[in-house]
Short mmCIF file of C-alpha atoms and ligand atoms in Angstrom, two decimals:
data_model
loop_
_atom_site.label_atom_id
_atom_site.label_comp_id
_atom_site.label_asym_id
_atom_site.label_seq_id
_atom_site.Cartn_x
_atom_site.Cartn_y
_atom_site.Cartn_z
CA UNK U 632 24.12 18.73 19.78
CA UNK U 633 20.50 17.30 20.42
CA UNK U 634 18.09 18.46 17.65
CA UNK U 635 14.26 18.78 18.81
CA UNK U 636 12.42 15.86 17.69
CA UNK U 637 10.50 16.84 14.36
CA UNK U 638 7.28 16.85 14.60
CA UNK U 639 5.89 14.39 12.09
CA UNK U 640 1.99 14.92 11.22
CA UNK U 641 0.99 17.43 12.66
CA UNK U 642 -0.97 18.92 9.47
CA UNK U 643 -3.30 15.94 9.38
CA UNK U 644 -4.07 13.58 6.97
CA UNK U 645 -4.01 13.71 3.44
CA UNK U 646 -5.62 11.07 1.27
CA UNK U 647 -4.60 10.60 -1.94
CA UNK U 648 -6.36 8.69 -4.90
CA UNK U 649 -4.03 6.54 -7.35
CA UNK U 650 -6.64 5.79 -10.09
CA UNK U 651 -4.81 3.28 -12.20
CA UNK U 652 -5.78 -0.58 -13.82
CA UNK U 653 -3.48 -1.31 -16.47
CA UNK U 654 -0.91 -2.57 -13.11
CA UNK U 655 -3.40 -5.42 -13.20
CA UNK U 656 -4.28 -5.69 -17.16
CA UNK U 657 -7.67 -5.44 -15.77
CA UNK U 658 -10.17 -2.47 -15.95
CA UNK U 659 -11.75 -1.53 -12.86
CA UNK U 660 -9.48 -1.27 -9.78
CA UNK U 661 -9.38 2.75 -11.46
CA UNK U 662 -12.54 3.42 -10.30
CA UNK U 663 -12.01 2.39 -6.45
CA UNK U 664 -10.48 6.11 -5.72
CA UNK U 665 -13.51 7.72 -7.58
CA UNK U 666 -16.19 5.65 -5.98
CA UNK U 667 -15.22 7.13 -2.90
CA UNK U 668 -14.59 10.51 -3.30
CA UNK U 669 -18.17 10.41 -5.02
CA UNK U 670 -19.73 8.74 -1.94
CA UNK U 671 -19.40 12.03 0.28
CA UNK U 672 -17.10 11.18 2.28
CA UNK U 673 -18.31 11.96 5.60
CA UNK U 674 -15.23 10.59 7.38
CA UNK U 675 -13.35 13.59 6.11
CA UNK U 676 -15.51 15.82 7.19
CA UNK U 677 -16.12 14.75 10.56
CA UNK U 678 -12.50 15.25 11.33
CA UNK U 679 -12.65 18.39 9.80
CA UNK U 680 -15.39 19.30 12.35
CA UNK U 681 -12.87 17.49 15.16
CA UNK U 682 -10.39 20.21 14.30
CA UNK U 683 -8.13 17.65 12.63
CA UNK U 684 -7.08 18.74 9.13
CA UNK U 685 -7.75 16.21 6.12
CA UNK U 686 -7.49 16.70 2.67
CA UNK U 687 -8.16 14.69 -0.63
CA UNK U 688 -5.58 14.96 -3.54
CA UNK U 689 -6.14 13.08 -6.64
CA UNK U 690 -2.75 11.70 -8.47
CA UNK U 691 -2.82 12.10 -11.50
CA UNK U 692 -5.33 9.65 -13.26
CA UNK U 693 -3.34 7.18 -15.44
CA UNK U 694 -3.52 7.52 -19.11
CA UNK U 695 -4.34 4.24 -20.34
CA UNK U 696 -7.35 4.75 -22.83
CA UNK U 697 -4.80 3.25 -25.44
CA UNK U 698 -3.79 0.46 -23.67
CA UNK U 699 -7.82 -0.83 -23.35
CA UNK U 700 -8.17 0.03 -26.78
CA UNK U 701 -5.78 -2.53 -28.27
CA UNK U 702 -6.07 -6.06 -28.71
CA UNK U 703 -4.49 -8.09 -25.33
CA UNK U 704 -1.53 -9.32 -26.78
CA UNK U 705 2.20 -11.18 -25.54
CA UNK U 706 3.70 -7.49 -25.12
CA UNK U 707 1.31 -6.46 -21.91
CA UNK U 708 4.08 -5.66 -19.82
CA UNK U 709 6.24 -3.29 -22.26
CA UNK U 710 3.10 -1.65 -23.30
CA UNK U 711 1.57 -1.35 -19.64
CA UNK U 712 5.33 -0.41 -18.40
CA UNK U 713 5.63 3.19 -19.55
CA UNK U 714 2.33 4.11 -18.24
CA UNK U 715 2.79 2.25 -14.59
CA UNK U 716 6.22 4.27 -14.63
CA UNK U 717 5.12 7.83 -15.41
CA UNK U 718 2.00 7.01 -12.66
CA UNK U 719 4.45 5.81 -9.90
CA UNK U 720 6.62 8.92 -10.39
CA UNK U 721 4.14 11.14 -10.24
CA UNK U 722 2.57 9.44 -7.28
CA UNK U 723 5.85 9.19 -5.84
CA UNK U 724 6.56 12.89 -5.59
CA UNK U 725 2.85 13.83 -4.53
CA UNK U 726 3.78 11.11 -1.34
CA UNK U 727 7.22 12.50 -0.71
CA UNK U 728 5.79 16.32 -0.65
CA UNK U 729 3.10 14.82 1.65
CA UNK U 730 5.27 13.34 4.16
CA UNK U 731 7.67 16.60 4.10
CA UNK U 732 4.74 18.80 4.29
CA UNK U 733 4.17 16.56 7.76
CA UNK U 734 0.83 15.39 6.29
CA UNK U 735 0.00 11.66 7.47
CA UNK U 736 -0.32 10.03 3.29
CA UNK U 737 -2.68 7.37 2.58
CA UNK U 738 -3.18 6.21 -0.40
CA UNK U 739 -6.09 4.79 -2.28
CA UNK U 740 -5.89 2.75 -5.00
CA UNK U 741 -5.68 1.46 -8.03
CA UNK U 742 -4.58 -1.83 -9.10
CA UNK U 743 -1.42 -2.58 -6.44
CA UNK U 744 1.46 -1.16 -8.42
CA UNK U 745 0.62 2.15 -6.35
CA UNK U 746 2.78 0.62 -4.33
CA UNK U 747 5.79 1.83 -6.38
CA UNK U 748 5.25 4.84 -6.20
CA UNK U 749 3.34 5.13 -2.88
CA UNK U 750 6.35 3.44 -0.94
CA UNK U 751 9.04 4.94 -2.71
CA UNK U 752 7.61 8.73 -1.82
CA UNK U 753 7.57 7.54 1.95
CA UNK U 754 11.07 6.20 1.71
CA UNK U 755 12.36 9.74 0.35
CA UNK U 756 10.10 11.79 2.49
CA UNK U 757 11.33 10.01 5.88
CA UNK U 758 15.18 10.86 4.11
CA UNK U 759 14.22 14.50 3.88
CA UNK U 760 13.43 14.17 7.69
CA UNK U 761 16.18 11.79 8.47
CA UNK U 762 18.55 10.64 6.12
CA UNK U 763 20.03 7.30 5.91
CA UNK U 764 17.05 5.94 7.55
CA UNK U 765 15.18 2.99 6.85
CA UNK U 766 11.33 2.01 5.95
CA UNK U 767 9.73 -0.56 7.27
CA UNK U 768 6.43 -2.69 5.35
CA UNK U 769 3.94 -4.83 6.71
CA UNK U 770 1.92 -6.30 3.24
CA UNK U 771 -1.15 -7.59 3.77
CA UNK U 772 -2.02 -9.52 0.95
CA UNK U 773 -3.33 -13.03 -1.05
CA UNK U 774 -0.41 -13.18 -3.33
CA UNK U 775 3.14 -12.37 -2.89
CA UNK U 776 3.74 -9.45 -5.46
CA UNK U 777 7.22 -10.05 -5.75
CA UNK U 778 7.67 -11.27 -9.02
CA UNK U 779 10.48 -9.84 -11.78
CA UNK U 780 9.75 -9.71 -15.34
CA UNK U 781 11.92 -12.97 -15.88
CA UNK U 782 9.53 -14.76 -13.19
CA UNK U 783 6.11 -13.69 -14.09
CA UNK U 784 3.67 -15.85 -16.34
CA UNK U 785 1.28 -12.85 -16.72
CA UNK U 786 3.78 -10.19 -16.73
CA UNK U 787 1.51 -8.15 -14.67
CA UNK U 788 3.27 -5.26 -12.44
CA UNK U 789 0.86 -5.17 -9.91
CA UNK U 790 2.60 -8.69 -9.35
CA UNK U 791 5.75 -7.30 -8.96
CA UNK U 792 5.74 -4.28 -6.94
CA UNK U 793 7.68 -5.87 -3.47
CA UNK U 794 10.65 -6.61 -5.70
CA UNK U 795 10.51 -3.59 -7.33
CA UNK U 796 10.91 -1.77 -3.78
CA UNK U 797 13.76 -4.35 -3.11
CA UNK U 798 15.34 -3.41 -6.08
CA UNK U 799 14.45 -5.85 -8.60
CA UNK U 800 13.08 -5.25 -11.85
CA UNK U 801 12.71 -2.39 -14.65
CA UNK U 802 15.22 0.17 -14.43
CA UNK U 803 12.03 2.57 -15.08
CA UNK U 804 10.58 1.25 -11.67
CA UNK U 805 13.43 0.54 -9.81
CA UNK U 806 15.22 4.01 -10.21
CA UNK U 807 12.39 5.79 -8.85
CA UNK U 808 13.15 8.13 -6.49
CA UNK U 809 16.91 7.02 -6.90
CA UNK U 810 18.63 3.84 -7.79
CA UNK U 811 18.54 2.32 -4.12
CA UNK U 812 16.53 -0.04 -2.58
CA UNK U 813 13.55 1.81 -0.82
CA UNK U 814 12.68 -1.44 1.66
CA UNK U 815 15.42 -3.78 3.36
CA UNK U 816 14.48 -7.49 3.22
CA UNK U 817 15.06 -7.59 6.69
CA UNK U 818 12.44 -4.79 7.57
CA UNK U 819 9.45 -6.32 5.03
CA UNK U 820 6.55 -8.98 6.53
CA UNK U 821 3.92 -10.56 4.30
CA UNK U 822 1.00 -11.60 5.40
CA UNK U 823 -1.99 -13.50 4.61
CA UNK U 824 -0.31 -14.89 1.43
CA UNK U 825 -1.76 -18.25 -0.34
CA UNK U 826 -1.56 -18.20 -3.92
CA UNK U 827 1.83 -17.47 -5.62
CA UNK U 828 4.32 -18.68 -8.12
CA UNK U 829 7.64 -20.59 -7.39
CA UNK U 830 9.71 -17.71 -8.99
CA UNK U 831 8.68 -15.23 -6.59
CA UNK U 832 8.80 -17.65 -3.33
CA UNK U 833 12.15 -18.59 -4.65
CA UNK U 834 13.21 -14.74 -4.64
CA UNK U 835 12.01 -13.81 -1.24
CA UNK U 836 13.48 -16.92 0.22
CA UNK U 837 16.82 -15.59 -1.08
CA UNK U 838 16.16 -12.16 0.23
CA UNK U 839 15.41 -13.76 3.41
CA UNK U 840 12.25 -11.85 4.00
CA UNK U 841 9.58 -12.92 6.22
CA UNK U 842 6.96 -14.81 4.44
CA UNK U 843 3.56 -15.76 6.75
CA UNK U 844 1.65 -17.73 5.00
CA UNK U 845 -2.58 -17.85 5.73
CA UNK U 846 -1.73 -21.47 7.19
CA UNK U 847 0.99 -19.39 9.62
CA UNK U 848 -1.77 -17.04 10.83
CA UNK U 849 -5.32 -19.60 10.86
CA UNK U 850 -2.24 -21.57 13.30
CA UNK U 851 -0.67 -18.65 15.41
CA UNK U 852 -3.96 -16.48 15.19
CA UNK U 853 -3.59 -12.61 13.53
CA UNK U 854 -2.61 -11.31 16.35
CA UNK U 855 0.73 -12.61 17.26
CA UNK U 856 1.86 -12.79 14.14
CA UNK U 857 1.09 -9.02 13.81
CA UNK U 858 3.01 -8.89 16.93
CA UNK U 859 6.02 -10.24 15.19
CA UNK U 860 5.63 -8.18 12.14
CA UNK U 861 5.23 -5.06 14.01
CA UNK U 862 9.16 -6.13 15.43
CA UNK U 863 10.06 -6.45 11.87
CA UNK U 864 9.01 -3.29 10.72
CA UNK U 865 10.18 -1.38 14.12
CA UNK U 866 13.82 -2.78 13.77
CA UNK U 867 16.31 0.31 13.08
CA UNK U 868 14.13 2.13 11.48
CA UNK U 869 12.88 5.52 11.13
CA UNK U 870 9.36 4.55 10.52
CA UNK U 871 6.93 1.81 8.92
CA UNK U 872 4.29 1.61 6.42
CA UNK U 873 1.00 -1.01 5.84
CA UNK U 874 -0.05 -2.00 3.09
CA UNK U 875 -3.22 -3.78 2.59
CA UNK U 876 -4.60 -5.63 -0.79
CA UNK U 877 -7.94 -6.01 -0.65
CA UNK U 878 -7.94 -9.64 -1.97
CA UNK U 879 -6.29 -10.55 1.74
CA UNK U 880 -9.78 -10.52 2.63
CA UNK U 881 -12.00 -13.79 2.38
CA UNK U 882 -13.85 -12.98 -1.21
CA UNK U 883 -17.29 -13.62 1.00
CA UNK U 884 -16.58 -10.26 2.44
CA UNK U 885 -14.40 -8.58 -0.22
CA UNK U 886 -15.54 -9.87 -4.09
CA UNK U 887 -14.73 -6.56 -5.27
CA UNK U 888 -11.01 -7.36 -6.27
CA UNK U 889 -9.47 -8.31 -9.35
CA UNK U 890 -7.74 -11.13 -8.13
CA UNK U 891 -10.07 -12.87 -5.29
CA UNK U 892 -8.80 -16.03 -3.43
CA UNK U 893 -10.57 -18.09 -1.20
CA UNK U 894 -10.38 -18.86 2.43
CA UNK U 895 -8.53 -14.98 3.33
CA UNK U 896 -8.87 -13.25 6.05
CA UNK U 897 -11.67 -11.96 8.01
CA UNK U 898 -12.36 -7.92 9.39
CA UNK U 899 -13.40 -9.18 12.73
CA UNK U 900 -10.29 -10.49 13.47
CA UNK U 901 -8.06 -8.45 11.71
CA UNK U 902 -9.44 -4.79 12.71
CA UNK U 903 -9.40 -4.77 16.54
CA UNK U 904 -5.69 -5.92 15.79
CA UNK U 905 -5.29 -2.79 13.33
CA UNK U 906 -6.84 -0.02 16.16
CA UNK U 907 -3.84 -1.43 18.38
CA UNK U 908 -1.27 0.23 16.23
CA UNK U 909 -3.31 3.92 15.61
CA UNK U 910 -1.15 6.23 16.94
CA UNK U 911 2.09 4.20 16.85
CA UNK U 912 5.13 6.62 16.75
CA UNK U 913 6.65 4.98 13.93
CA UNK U 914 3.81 4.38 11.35
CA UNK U 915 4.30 6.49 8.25
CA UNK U 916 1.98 5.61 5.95
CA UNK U 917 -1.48 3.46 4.64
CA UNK U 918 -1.83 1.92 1.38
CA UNK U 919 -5.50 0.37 0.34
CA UNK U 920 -5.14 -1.24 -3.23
CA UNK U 921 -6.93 -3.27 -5.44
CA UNK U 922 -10.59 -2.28 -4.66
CA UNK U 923 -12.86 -2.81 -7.70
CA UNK U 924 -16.36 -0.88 -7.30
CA UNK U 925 -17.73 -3.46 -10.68
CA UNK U 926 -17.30 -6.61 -9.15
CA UNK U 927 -18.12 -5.57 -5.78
CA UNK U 928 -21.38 -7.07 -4.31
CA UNK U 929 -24.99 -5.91 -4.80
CA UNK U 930 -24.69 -4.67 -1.21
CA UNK U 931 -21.48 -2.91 -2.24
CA UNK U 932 -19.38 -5.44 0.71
CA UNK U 933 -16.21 -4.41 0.06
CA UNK U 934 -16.71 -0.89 0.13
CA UNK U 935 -17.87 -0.99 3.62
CA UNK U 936 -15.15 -2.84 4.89
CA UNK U 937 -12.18 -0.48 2.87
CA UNK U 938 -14.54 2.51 4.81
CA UNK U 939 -13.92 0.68 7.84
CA UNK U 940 -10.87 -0.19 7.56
CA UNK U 941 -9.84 4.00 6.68
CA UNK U 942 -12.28 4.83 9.97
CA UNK U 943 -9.65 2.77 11.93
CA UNK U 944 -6.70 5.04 11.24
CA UNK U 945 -8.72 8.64 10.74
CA UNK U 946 -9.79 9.54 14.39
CA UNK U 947 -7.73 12.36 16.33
CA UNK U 948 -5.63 9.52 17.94
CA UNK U 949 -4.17 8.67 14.47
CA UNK U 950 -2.36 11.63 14.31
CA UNK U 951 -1.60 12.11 18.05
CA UNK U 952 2.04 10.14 19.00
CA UNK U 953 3.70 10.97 16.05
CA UNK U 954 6.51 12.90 17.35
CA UNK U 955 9.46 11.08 17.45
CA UNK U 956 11.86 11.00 14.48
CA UNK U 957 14.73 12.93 15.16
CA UNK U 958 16.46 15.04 12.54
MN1 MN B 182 -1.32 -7.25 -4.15
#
């Protein structure tokens, strides 16, 4: 028997901040959440006053007063680890309740091991609506993120979040919201990358996941080759998330990352691409990571464009065609 579709997000949006830095084993990227929930934000209530619910939940703030306190030594990673993994679990069940609670998530970070726990909730709320499905993720980013402890010189986990969702890494991270895999290879694009390690080129080659490199896109142009990724994502499954590092952006309009890299890419030609996907039927999720309100500019650059970029997805037609997973 034919089950009514289920009617994904219709209780609005919910915006949650992931205030965490010791992903990065820089201070900072834990303020981007607070910056702008402080800045009254007037995007919220303007859909309020549309009729469109949105809320603001803050994830727990991670506890890592300790880990700044101590001297940076060889043992980052085992002494960043437990505090990334209690963060991503909690994270991870605030997203799942958020996406069975038929609230749109997106989440703010934070350095970009969010994405743990950010991507994993998605995966296991779409399986509460339909299980056995699969995620889709489009990551927009400077570096590749896919790194394993074994492969990474700075043993930073906001450098290995991608193969964490493939299933690579600490059992802490991987098990997350259960032992499997929450992304296919086949249903994962990167884009924008152009600084990265051999290791972690070497492991997405072998996963066979779709790599395009800023050459790829300064050649094809942003559009088609979000065209392409958009096929990616869309391909058997039950919905698709984006996921956007800040430090994608050309550091003349985004300095306020950790990890800025020259020549990225630039809002004008990426956000009319972005408004062409509001309202898809199968997006399930926004990530924004790595903004850091200390090194932003004097003119506070890339807090503008992060507001503009969230102004792209909150309007009443972000919420309108999503009606279309079947349960
Ligand atoms: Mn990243």
């Amino acid at each position: 028997m034919m089950k009514r579709p289920h009617l994904l997000y219709r209780n609005g949006f919910s915006v949650i901040g992931a205030s965490i830095s010791v992903g990065g084993l820089k201070k900072g990227p834990d303020l981007g959440p607070l910056a702008l929930l402080k800045s009254d934000p007037q995007w919220l209530k303007e859909l309020r006053d549309l009729g469109i619910s949105a809320t603001w939940t803050h994830s727990k703030v991670a506890d890592e007063t300790s880990f700044w306190q101590r001297p940076r030594c060889e043992d980052d990673f085992r002494q960043s680890l437990p505090i990334v993994a209690e963060f991503a679990r909690h994270l991870s069940s605030t997203v799942m309740k958020t996406v069975m609670n038929d609230q749109f998530p997106i989440v703010l970070g934070g350095d970009h091991s969010i994405a743990i726990g950010t991507w994993s909730g998605v995966a296991q709320g779409l399986n509460w609506h339909k299980p056995k499905s699969n995620l889709g993720l489009i990551w927009i980013d400077a570096h590749m993120d896919s790194h394993t402890p074994q492969t990474s010189p700075s043993q930073a986990i906001h450098g290995m979040p991608l193969a964490v969702l493939l299933g690579h890494g600490d059992p802490s991270l991987t098990h997350i919201g259960g032992s499997q895999p929450k992304i296919s290879p086949q249903n994962l694009v990167l884009m924008g990358v152009r600084s990265y390690e051999v290791g972690e080129e070497a492991f997405l080659a072998s996963q066979g996941v779709r790599v395009m490199l800023m050459s790829e896109i300064q050649e094809r142009g942003f559009q088609a080759c979000f065209r392409e990724a958009i096929a990616v994502v869309t391909r058997d499954t039950a919905g698709f998330g984006l996921s956007i590092d800040l430090d994608a952006f050309d550091p003349i309009e985004a300095p306020g990352v950790t990890t800025p890299c020259s020549l990225g890419l630039r809002a004008s030609e990426v956000i009319p691409v972005l408004q062409q996907i509001v309202g898809h039927p199968l997006l399930a999720g926004l990530e924004f990571a790595e903004f850091c309100p200390p090194l932003d500019s004097a003119q506070g650059s890339t807090f503008v464009l992060l507001k503009n970029l969230l102004s792209v997805f909150m309007t009443p037609r972000g919420l309108s065609a999503k009606v279309n997973i079947a349960s």
